[in-house]
Amino acid sequence: MVEEEAKSLPMELSEKGGVENNGFIQNEAFDDKEANTSSQEEMPKTCSVDVDAAGTEEPALKPYAGMPKEVLLKFSSQARYRVTREILFWLIITAAVVLVGATIAIIALSPKCLDWWQASPIYQIYPRSFKDSNMDGNGDLKGIQEKLDHITYLNIKTIWITSFYKSPLKDLRYGAEDFYDIDPMFGSMSDFENLLAAIHDRGLKVIMDLIPNHTSDKHQWFQLSRNRTGKYTDYYIWQDCTQAAGLVTPPNNWVSVFGNSSWQFDDVRKQCYFHQFGKEQPDLNFRNLAVQQEIHDIIKFWLGKGIDGFSFSAVKFLLEATHLRDEPQVNKSENPVIITAYSQLYHDYTATQVGMHDIIRSFRQTMNKFSSEPGRYRFMGADGDEKEDIEATMMYYGTTFIKEADFPFNFNLINMKNLSGNSVFEAVNLWMKNMPAGKWPNWAVGSPSAARISSRVGKEYVNVINMLLLTLPGTPVTYYGEEIGMENIASENVSEEHINKSIYTLATFPEKSPMQWDGKVNAGFTEGNGSWLPVNSDYQSVNVEIQMTWSNSTLNLYRELTSLRNNELPIHRGWMCYIWNDSDVFVYVRELDGLDRVFMMVLNFGQESTINLKAIVPNLPSEAIVRLSTNFGNAGKAVNTKLIKTEMGEGLVLEYKTAKPVHTMEAFKGNCFVAEKACYSSAFNLLYVNC
């Protein structure tokens, strides 16, 4: 029957018969194995069949998974596949180009991110008075490490630790006996390394003091110099002078900062050495290049340890005139013999000499070598102590082409002779209008060398001054204890023992009293029997622990202000424009281009005041919301901008929206400043520079 059906077309079929699929080719090994197996079985006989030719047309081939190269090429060359493939290819190329271009544009248009020393307030610690860990009555490095959580609680990320080099007690650590070692009072180098690691583990930064101008007279360099030993012979400033009947005739009339002659006779060398400060602090000779190299090596040593920056102090005294002429008298009619006070002379030959800034810039260059790693920029601050010479102070910023300090420390708010809205305005404006374009300001309201805010201007102004500090543009510097409103200790509480151990006057101690942590004995500063200075008698009500529980405490207001500063772009890096100042109030705004939210500070530094700000700024909304107040009960309230009332020492941070910011108004053009200009794009939620 089969043979009858296949008459038209004979075909041989094997037992494995069927139509062969060329998409799969067996390997030879498999074929051989199959052949051997088949040979053992009975081979089927072939038969002839007739197949209708019309029924053998090859079906249309379609793409399928696993198709071989030959089949794939048949389809890939077809127009519908080729065009689609090319379209996808060029879409990917175009998207990549657009993405790269957009990335380049964003980078080019984005403002420079604020560096760590700009982004956070700086918290200054006098280590002997911060926290005692070993019950000897003196604060130490382990004590600082124990209290790092307090720094983070304040929303602060930068710590400034004042001098802790090995040094005699007499000069309060301001003249180093060894720049490469820690004074045993504060701990060991291992303690310092542990502290540094703990600081960095918390994402904090640390800067430390360096006073290159002088050393202690106990320093090995001085001992070698007074004996004229090798290269150390000229490490200090020596001059011939005469001594007769116990009286020394100095080379000239130069007077030290502490008064009396700047020259001290040395019995060993039989010459006088020069000292800008105490006789226990001989000045280094910076005209000797070997001395400069010693300071560079010290900088490298501590940066190599991992510190994040230096505050260079007393740098205006680095050089003196070589001609040794007498300095001119302020009052020429005075008898030269009675000139003993520093203020009686113009210091034309002993301060800010030509070449001094070159030395400081060389320090900057050394520090830059350690700033190449991302996120490891090394900060440099300078305390030139130029007082009221604002132009001399601004020179520490460097020039357009040669960078010096990141900023010279600003003590204008400390040096105010009286407190009022006008005096605060003048102190702020003096800095802002003289600061070189593109530079970054800073502000301090306390230091180890100045009376505390409470004692300087009164308790009622502590909160409003902290509000000023933390809402001005730039980097605020807070001296330990100001966040809780600590006061100076009374002078009569400082014992004669403290005075006899120091070359400084009694007035240098009151602002250095131990930090007040809680209401326990010694304010939680030490678990020992006593502290190196007495704790202030108000410690039971003025301490960290109790103020953490009070919603309207100085501490909690400080935290709210640091949080506001960190989180609000206009305060973080925006414009500042003066609105009004009088004997009682100082008013200014903080704004950012592209952002319609504005913060207005109304700060009272005098008596009760009422002011119509709507009349001063016509585009001001009729109402503003109290974002923060020194009186916490006012937060969230709406105030009428035609009638803003403040009590003595009250501060308000008002928030409002406007399409016409103050810095764009012609009437206020001369009253507005911006350091790191940036504009906000609400469409893309990013900052850019070309507004």
XYZ file of C-alpha atoms in Angstrom:
691
model
C 0.000 0.000 0.000
C 2.881 2.362 0.837
C 4.575 1.560 -2.435
C 1.417 2.543 -4.337
C 1.258 5.948 -2.631
C 4.901 6.739 -3.489
C 4.968 5.875 -7.192
C 5.276 9.451 -8.426
C 8.513 10.250 -6.524
C 10.669 7.515 -4.962
C 12.486 8.493 -1.789
C 14.601 6.526 0.660
C 13.851 7.046 4.368
C 15.873 5.677 7.183
C 14.528 4.640 10.572
C 15.677 8.034 11.929
C 13.955 9.597 8.920
C 12.206 12.922 8.597
C 13.145 16.296 7.236
C 16.693 17.318 8.309
C 16.950 20.524 10.447
C 20.100 22.346 9.419
C 19.842 24.535 12.514
C 21.356 21.704 14.557
C 24.407 19.678 13.502
C 25.514 16.769 15.618
C 29.202 16.360 16.329
C 31.131 13.494 14.842
C 31.637 11.708 18.120
C 27.935 11.539 18.697
C 27.343 10.264 15.102
C 29.905 7.482 15.515
C 28.410 6.372 18.775
C 24.965 6.323 17.239
C 26.271 4.373 14.242
C 27.823 1.710 16.433
C 24.645 1.312 18.363
C 22.592 1.053 15.204
C 24.842 -1.627 13.725
C 23.852 -4.005 16.501
C 20.227 -3.684 15.554
C 18.523 -4.885 12.465
C 18.908 -2.318 9.720
C 15.544 -1.347 8.249
C 14.996 -1.918 4.596
C 14.558 0.997 2.335
C 11.434 1.453 0.359
C 10.369 3.707 -2.444
C 7.432 6.055 -2.132
C 5.889 8.511 -4.502
C 5.559 12.080 -3.097
C 3.535 14.797 -4.699
C 6.006 17.620 -5.698
C 3.405 20.267 -4.945
C 3.309 19.153 -1.328
C 7.093 19.510 -0.788
C 7.403 23.347 -1.015
C 9.735 24.630 1.738
C 7.748 26.567 4.439
C 8.612 30.296 5.041
C 11.536 30.544 7.460
C 11.039 32.768 10.555
C 13.536 33.957 13.173
C 13.901 31.556 16.074
C 16.018 31.316 19.205
C 19.413 29.761 18.687
C 19.452 30.320 14.919
C 22.939 29.943 13.363
C 24.934 32.815 11.902
C 23.899 32.033 8.289
C 20.206 32.259 9.145
C 20.696 35.360 11.341
C 22.418 37.226 8.491
C 19.442 36.560 6.200
C 17.195 38.529 8.542
C 19.621 41.219 9.742
C 20.093 42.496 6.212
C 16.358 43.075 5.750
C 15.346 46.748 5.791
C 12.882 46.497 8.650
C 15.544 45.092 10.994
C 18.444 47.215 9.726
C 16.601 50.552 10.038
C 15.326 49.738 13.516
C 18.828 48.794 14.608
C 20.332 51.995 13.245
C 17.655 54.138 14.879
C 18.345 52.531 18.264
C 22.086 52.966 17.793
C 21.864 56.684 17.058
C 19.350 57.231 19.869
C 21.837 55.720 22.322
C 24.697 57.841 20.946
C 22.564 60.987 21.103
C 21.435 60.233 24.660
C 25.040 59.660 25.749
C 26.165 62.958 24.186
C 23.269 64.828 25.813
C 24.044 63.222 29.178
C 27.741 64.131 28.972
C 26.885 67.655 27.835
C 24.364 68.115 30.636
C 26.905 66.860 33.166
C 29.550 69.280 31.883
C 27.041 72.128 31.923
C 25.953 71.377 35.477
C 29.572 71.234 36.633
C 30.445 74.450 34.801
C 27.408 76.314 36.098
C 27.419 74.930 39.637
C 28.872 77.149 42.372
C 31.813 75.954 44.400
C 30.674 73.827 47.301
C 31.388 75.370 50.672
C 34.429 73.778 52.261
C 34.269 72.276 55.749
C 35.730 75.382 57.399
C 32.980 77.460 55.763
C 30.056 75.115 56.299
C 30.215 74.686 60.071
C 30.679 76.948 63.075
C 34.019 76.552 64.870
C 33.989 75.602 68.562
C 37.064 76.888 70.411
C 38.288 74.891 73.410
C 40.734 75.996 76.072
C 41.836 72.437 76.983
C 42.845 73.057 80.592
C 39.298 74.186 81.383
C 37.118 71.863 79.297
C 37.037 68.459 81.037
C 39.334 66.696 83.504
C 39.568 62.930 82.981
C 42.181 61.954 85.588
C 40.979 63.947 88.622
C 44.041 66.201 88.847
C 41.919 69.337 88.455
C 43.222 70.160 84.966
C 41.365 69.587 81.735
C 43.081 67.244 79.278
C 42.851 65.599 75.878
C 41.001 62.531 77.164
C 38.481 64.893 78.698
C 37.859 66.498 75.306
C 37.362 63.042 73.808
C 34.809 62.204 76.502
C 32.753 65.263 75.548
C 32.760 65.012 71.746
C 29.066 64.164 71.822
C 28.440 67.677 73.124
C 30.039 69.100 69.967
C 27.803 67.031 67.693
C 24.798 67.930 69.883
C 25.480 71.576 69.018
C 25.393 70.756 65.263
C 29.049 71.786 65.043
C 31.660 69.956 62.977
C 34.885 71.879 63.607
C 36.874 72.044 66.851
C 39.673 74.511 67.571
C 41.929 73.417 70.423
C 44.207 76.117 71.788
C 47.864 75.465 72.577
C 48.734 72.153 74.276
C 52.431 71.868 73.409
C 54.894 70.984 76.115
C 55.470 74.315 77.828
C 56.229 75.850 81.222
C 53.176 76.730 83.316
C 54.375 80.312 83.673
C 53.229 81.487 80.245
C 49.942 79.563 79.991
C 51.322 77.408 77.128
C 51.912 80.393 74.838
C 55.668 79.723 74.618
C 56.468 76.167 73.574
C 59.285 74.237 75.179
C 58.873 71.495 72.571
C 56.710 71.927 69.457
C 56.772 68.173 68.850
C 55.374 66.986 72.167
C 52.237 67.186 74.298
C 52.461 68.773 77.719
C 52.096 65.989 80.332
C 49.321 68.024 81.979
C 47.152 67.298 78.925
C 48.236 63.710 78.324
C 50.514 61.925 75.878
C 50.987 61.782 72.135
C 49.010 58.551 72.211
C 46.131 60.417 73.879
C 46.283 63.010 71.129
C 46.240 60.369 68.391
C 43.242 58.678 70.014
C 41.449 62.012 70.255
C 42.200 62.787 66.614
C 40.867 59.397 65.516
C 37.703 59.861 67.582
C 37.154 63.326 66.099
C 37.510 62.066 62.545
C 35.353 58.999 63.236
C 32.501 61.393 64.030
C 33.038 63.293 60.801
C 34.458 66.295 62.657
C 37.516 68.413 61.889
C 40.144 69.804 64.261
C 42.456 72.796 64.046
C 45.165 73.693 66.549
C 47.184 76.733 67.556
C 50.679 77.491 66.369
C 52.539 80.536 67.678
C 55.706 80.677 65.562
C 56.945 84.058 66.789
C 58.647 82.836 69.951
C 59.468 79.869 72.130
C 59.877 79.334 75.827
C 63.277 80.202 77.287
C 63.365 76.520 78.309
C 63.355 75.404 74.683
C 66.443 73.474 73.579
C 67.014 75.954 70.737
C 67.323 78.828 73.201
C 69.656 76.905 75.471
C 71.910 76.127 72.519
C 71.673 79.692 71.218
C 72.667 81.327 74.501
C 75.765 79.097 74.439
C 76.508 80.041 70.810
C 76.246 76.424 69.667
C 76.568 75.888 65.917
C 73.644 76.901 63.719
C 71.557 77.788 66.780
C 73.738 80.809 67.553
C 71.474 83.127 65.547
C 68.129 81.376 66.139
C 67.098 84.303 68.360
C 67.602 88.074 68.191
C 70.701 88.975 70.182
C 72.221 92.423 70.570
C 75.014 93.897 72.647
C 73.842 95.893 75.637
C 75.475 97.212 78.751
C 74.882 96.258 82.337
C 76.163 98.298 85.257
C 75.165 98.177 88.906
C 72.347 95.804 88.051
C 70.887 98.168 85.463
C 70.731 97.220 81.795
C 70.962 99.794 79.028
C 69.004 98.264 76.120
C 69.862 98.825 72.445
C 66.784 101.030 71.918
C 63.422 102.104 73.361
C 61.395 99.131 72.130
C 58.728 98.068 74.638
C 57.103 94.636 75.036
C 53.362 94.048 74.756
C 53.285 93.486 78.513
C 55.205 96.687 79.197
C 58.808 97.631 80.006
C 61.778 97.002 77.747
C 61.665 94.307 75.070
C 65.317 93.484 75.825
C 66.473 91.076 78.499
C 70.092 90.616 79.522
C 71.318 87.002 79.532
C 74.077 86.162 81.994
C 75.267 83.196 79.941
C 75.733 84.888 76.564
C 76.396 88.361 78.019
C 74.040 89.910 75.480
C 70.415 91.030 75.424
C 67.767 88.984 73.653
C 64.569 90.449 72.217
C 61.078 89.469 73.391
C 57.801 90.960 72.135
C 55.929 89.400 75.066
C 57.270 88.118 78.401
C 60.978 87.703 79.094
C 60.293 83.959 79.311
C 59.255 84.071 75.629
C 62.276 85.034 73.481
C 61.499 85.917 69.857
C 62.835 83.695 67.094
C 64.962 85.281 64.393
C 62.887 84.819 61.233
C 65.525 86.494 59.111
C 67.436 83.251 59.621
C 66.216 80.805 56.926
C 67.054 77.866 59.178
C 64.468 79.140 61.674
C 61.857 79.377 58.941
C 62.611 75.794 57.940
C 62.154 74.663 61.548
C 58.612 76.070 61.520
C 57.887 74.410 58.175
C 59.011 71.096 59.668
C 56.695 71.603 62.654
C 53.778 72.282 60.303
C 54.563 69.118 58.337
C 54.817 67.057 61.521
C 51.319 67.914 62.789
C 49.688 67.813 59.367
C 51.262 64.408 58.963
C 49.593 63.400 62.217
C 46.274 64.241 60.569
C 45.172 67.600 61.943
C 42.953 69.595 59.598
C 44.418 73.056 60.003
C 46.238 75.689 62.025
C 45.467 78.989 63.621
C 48.668 81.033 63.395
C 48.835 83.586 66.206
C 50.926 86.710 66.826
C 52.198 86.615 63.252
C 52.512 90.384 62.867
C 55.506 90.175 65.229
C 57.541 87.756 63.087
C 59.985 90.393 61.837
C 61.617 93.488 63.302
C 63.574 96.230 61.573
C 67.285 95.499 61.425
C 68.338 99.132 61.921
C 67.177 99.073 65.584
C 66.046 102.719 65.571
C 63.940 104.020 68.435
C 60.215 103.808 67.764
C 58.380 107.159 67.677
C 56.485 108.275 70.747
C 52.727 108.789 70.635
C 53.165 111.838 72.869
C 56.400 113.495 71.825
C 56.396 115.773 74.856
C 56.758 112.831 77.247
C 60.119 112.151 78.823
C 61.554 109.122 76.923
C 62.844 107.731 80.201
C 59.309 107.096 81.472
C 58.139 105.225 78.365
C 57.195 101.781 79.688
C 53.739 101.012 78.229
C 53.186 99.441 74.822
C 50.543 102.043 73.965
C 53.041 104.910 74.375
C 54.873 104.091 71.134
C 54.018 103.728 67.459
C 55.310 100.270 66.571
C 56.659 101.092 63.142
C 59.747 98.898 63.487
C 58.508 95.894 65.492
C 55.244 94.912 63.773
C 54.028 94.109 60.245
C 57.426 94.546 58.624
C 58.115 94.094 54.913
C 58.598 90.377 54.235
C 56.319 89.213 57.033
C 53.504 88.267 54.642
C 55.963 86.371 52.444
C 56.758 84.138 55.413
C 53.074 83.496 56.093
C 52.481 82.679 52.433
C 55.296 80.167 52.585
C 53.431 78.477 55.474
C 50.382 78.362 53.198
C 52.414 76.688 50.451
C 53.603 74.006 52.844
C 50.038 73.357 53.974
C 48.829 73.137 50.380
C 51.026 70.079 49.874
C 48.753 68.258 52.324
C 45.518 69.511 50.728
C 45.601 67.523 47.490
C 43.405 64.653 48.717
C 39.637 65.149 48.175
C 37.992 66.252 51.400
C 41.325 66.841 53.125
C 41.790 70.557 52.571
C 43.951 72.045 55.352
C 42.595 75.251 56.834
C 44.798 78.208 57.705
C 43.606 81.008 59.973
C 45.712 83.979 61.059
C 45.489 86.166 64.125
C 47.402 89.281 63.179
C 46.132 91.209 66.204
C 45.954 94.339 64.072
C 43.218 95.842 66.272
C 41.640 98.789 64.475
C 43.874 98.725 61.374
C 41.356 97.058 59.077
C 43.474 97.410 55.936
C 46.390 95.637 57.603
C 44.009 92.891 58.748
C 42.642 92.322 55.249
C 46.155 91.748 53.906
C 46.142 88.351 55.633
C 43.654 87.121 53.031
C 46.468 87.370 50.480
C 46.128 88.726 46.961
C 44.173 87.764 43.872
C 47.036 85.558 42.718
C 48.721 84.492 45.967
C 46.592 82.991 48.710
C 47.507 83.491 52.338
C 45.122 82.692 55.199
C 41.632 81.384 54.491
C 40.642 84.231 56.758
C 42.181 86.426 59.434
C 40.227 86.053 62.658
C 37.695 88.820 63.153
C 37.360 90.255 66.661
C 35.351 93.363 65.745
C 32.341 92.206 67.760
C 34.563 91.626 70.802
C 36.386 94.945 70.494
C 33.233 97.095 70.474
C 33.545 99.756 73.164
C 29.791 99.789 73.827
C 26.777 97.770 72.756
C 24.016 99.261 70.609
C 22.306 98.663 67.300
C 24.584 101.247 65.717
C 27.812 99.849 67.157
C 26.964 96.318 65.999
C 26.172 97.627 62.517
C 29.479 99.514 62.411
C 31.453 96.432 63.502
C 29.790 94.250 60.858
C 29.971 96.845 58.098
C 33.642 97.599 58.785
C 34.563 94.018 57.928
C 32.175 93.474 55.024
C 32.980 96.654 53.114
C 36.765 96.135 53.446
C 36.889 92.395 52.767
C 38.391 91.602 49.339
C 35.927 90.350 46.718
C 35.382 86.608 46.779
C 36.780 86.149 50.302
C 34.959 84.558 53.225
C 34.107 86.438 56.448
C 34.156 85.135 60.012
C 32.936 86.354 63.389
C 33.852 85.730 67.023
C 32.080 86.945 70.153
C 34.357 85.281 72.701
C 37.953 84.103 73.113
C 40.465 83.067 75.796
C 41.683 86.671 75.811
C 38.356 88.482 76.202
C 35.652 88.735 78.836
C 32.678 86.476 78.284
C 29.533 87.903 76.683
C 27.589 87.877 79.972
C 30.325 89.784 81.767
C 31.167 92.101 78.881
C 27.679 93.315 77.900
C 25.243 91.654 80.300
C 23.294 88.401 80.630
C 20.250 89.835 78.880
C 22.174 90.119 75.603
C 23.708 86.630 75.435
C 20.949 85.114 73.299
C 20.667 87.981 70.863
C 24.442 88.064 70.357
C 24.449 84.320 69.642
C 21.608 84.955 67.171
C 23.715 87.636 65.486
C 26.769 85.353 65.385
C 24.916 82.453 63.763
C 22.921 84.399 61.170
C 25.661 86.635 59.756
C 27.351 85.435 56.546
C 30.591 83.524 57.054
C 32.034 81.235 59.710
C 31.002 81.819 63.341
C 33.489 81.027 66.134
C 32.094 80.098 69.552
C 34.291 80.014 72.643
C 33.425 77.098 74.929
C 30.678 77.888 77.442
C 29.121 80.734 75.440
C 26.449 78.295 74.249
C 25.109 78.171 77.821
C 25.852 81.777 78.777
C 28.772 81.242 81.172
C 30.134 84.276 82.994
C 33.616 85.296 84.112
C 34.594 84.138 87.549
C 35.122 86.882 90.094
C 38.741 88.001 90.332
C 38.806 87.545 94.091
C 38.211 83.812 93.570
C 41.578 83.409 91.817
C 44.200 82.489 94.386
C 47.671 83.977 94.758
C 49.035 80.560 93.827
C 47.573 80.936 90.336
C 49.008 84.432 89.960
C 52.490 83.498 91.144
C 52.706 80.710 88.593
C 52.033 83.002 85.670
C 53.660 85.958 83.961
C 50.176 87.191 83.095
C 48.004 89.529 85.114
C 44.971 88.523 87.089
C 42.747 89.763 84.278
C 43.743 86.837 82.039
C 42.007 84.231 84.200
C 38.276 84.997 84.622
C 37.141 83.850 81.150
C 39.057 80.562 81.478
C 37.003 79.042 84.312
C 36.062 75.338 84.056
C 33.245 74.304 81.741
C 29.973 73.825 83.599
C 28.573 70.409 82.655
C 26.075 69.741 85.443
C 24.955 70.776 88.913
C 27.202 68.370 90.809
C 30.320 69.297 92.747
C 32.840 71.139 90.526
C 30.106 71.424 87.864
C 30.993 67.989 86.474
C 34.339 69.321 85.283
C 36.346 67.020 87.540
C 35.748 64.196 89.983
C 38.829 65.265 91.911
C 38.920 67.405 95.033
C 39.189 70.664 93.130
C 39.884 72.392 89.827
C 42.810 74.524 88.683
C 40.512 77.548 88.762
C 37.333 77.785 90.817
C 34.042 76.998 89.113
C 31.642 79.917 88.764
C 29.187 80.067 91.641
C 26.201 80.028 89.241
C 26.998 76.518 87.952
C 23.897 74.901 89.441
C 21.615 76.922 87.164
C 24.018 77.560 84.293
C 25.148 74.162 83.048
C 24.688 71.874 80.048
C 22.649 69.179 81.760
C 19.913 71.441 83.118
C 19.673 73.582 80.000
C 19.086 70.503 77.863
C 15.787 70.099 79.737
C 14.643 73.735 79.359
C 12.890 74.454 76.076
C 13.721 78.180 76.260
C 17.321 77.822 77.424
C 20.340 79.519 75.892
C 21.625 76.074 74.898
C 18.471 75.064 73.035
C 18.279 78.408 71.235
C 21.914 77.940 70.181
C 21.067 74.494 68.757
C 18.044 75.831 66.902
C 20.179 78.571 65.383
C 22.938 76.197 64.232
C 20.286 73.928 62.723
C 18.714 76.879 60.899
C 22.102 77.958 59.603
C 22.964 74.472 58.370
C 19.640 73.812 56.654
C 18.558 77.118 55.126
C 20.425 78.153 51.979
C 19.858 81.926 52.338
C 21.523 81.886 55.759
C 24.114 79.319 54.766
C 25.504 81.195 51.772
C 23.115 83.901 50.581
C 23.127 87.683 50.354
C 23.137 89.907 53.418
C 21.547 93.341 53.144
C 21.360 95.946 55.899
C 17.831 97.266 56.349
C 17.982 99.488 59.413
C 20.074 100.372 62.424
C 19.643 102.809 65.283
C 20.703 102.997 68.912
C 18.497 100.008 69.779
C 18.099 97.659 66.834
C 20.046 96.247 63.914
C 17.977 94.769 61.066
C 19.249 92.806 58.069
C 18.007 90.168 55.635
C 19.481 86.990 54.190
C 18.380 86.105 50.648
C 19.271 83.793 47.782
C 18.704 84.485 44.088
C 15.923 82.316 42.701
C 14.456 81.552 46.111
C 11.385 83.500 47.179
C 11.885 82.814 50.893
C 13.681 85.544 52.833
C 14.910 85.652 56.430
C 14.924 88.963 58.248
C 16.782 89.416 61.536
C 15.479 92.058 63.942
C 17.980 92.214 66.811
C 17.662 94.470 69.843
C 20.935 95.584 71.467
C 19.443 98.477 73.425
C 16.096 99.251 74.979
C 12.532 98.352 74.012
C 11.845 99.389 70.426
C 9.040 99.541 67.863
C 9.849 99.875 64.190
C 7.860 100.154 60.933
C 9.857 98.032 58.473
C 7.122 98.213 55.830
C 7.888 101.911 55.449
C 11.610 101.182 55.020
C 11.146 98.314 52.524
C 8.030 99.093 50.435
C 7.873 95.613 48.864
C 7.848 93.941 52.259
C 4.728 91.795 52.865
C 2.353 93.107 55.490
C 2.983 90.030 57.644
C 5.964 87.819 58.450
C 6.232 84.620 60.465
C 8.504 84.354 63.504
C 10.789 81.440 62.621
C 12.912 81.795 65.771
C 12.877 84.108 68.752
C 14.969 84.564 71.862
C 11.565 84.141 73.518
C 10.586 80.644 72.358
C 6.908 81.367 72.974
C 6.832 83.720 69.987
C 7.977 81.124 67.444
C 5.392 80.507 64.749
C 3.463 83.712 65.378
C 2.679 86.244 62.667
C 3.875 89.822 63.108
C 2.754 93.016 61.413
C 5.739 94.418 59.518
C 4.417 97.934 60.108
C 4.692 97.444 63.854
C 7.516 95.152 64.972
C 8.157 95.421 68.678
C 11.248 94.044 70.445
C 12.179 94.074 74.114
C 15.673 94.763 75.435
C 17.960 91.955 74.252
C 15.262 90.297 72.150
C 16.022 88.815 68.770
C 13.646 87.721 66.001
C 14.268 85.638 62.887
C 11.342 86.474 60.599
C 10.474 84.536 57.463
C 8.427 85.771 54.529
C 8.009 85.265 50.775
C 8.600 87.880 48.107
C 9.189 88.149 44.374
C 11.288 91.290 44.896
C 14.307 90.553 47.146
C 16.061 93.463 48.817
C 19.407 92.967 47.066
C 17.743 93.695 43.703
C 16.373 97.042 44.884
C 18.287 100.103 43.790
C 17.838 101.801 47.168
C 19.782 99.019 48.943
C 22.518 98.313 46.387
C 25.289 99.683 48.602
C 24.038 97.771 51.640
C 24.277 94.246 50.234
C 27.128 91.733 50.281
C 27.624 88.152 49.160
C 30.741 86.018 49.567
C 30.044 82.802 47.628
C 27.331 83.829 45.168
C 24.843 81.156 44.148
C 21.401 81.074 42.523
C 18.652 78.544 43.118
C 16.704 76.803 40.357
C 13.371 75.546 41.627
C 12.786 73.643 38.353
C 15.871 71.467 38.830
C 16.317 71.911 42.594
C 19.972 72.871 42.274
C 22.316 75.827 42.616
C 24.042 77.581 39.733
C 26.317 80.600 39.402
C 25.268 82.585 36.327
C 22.175 84.353 37.624
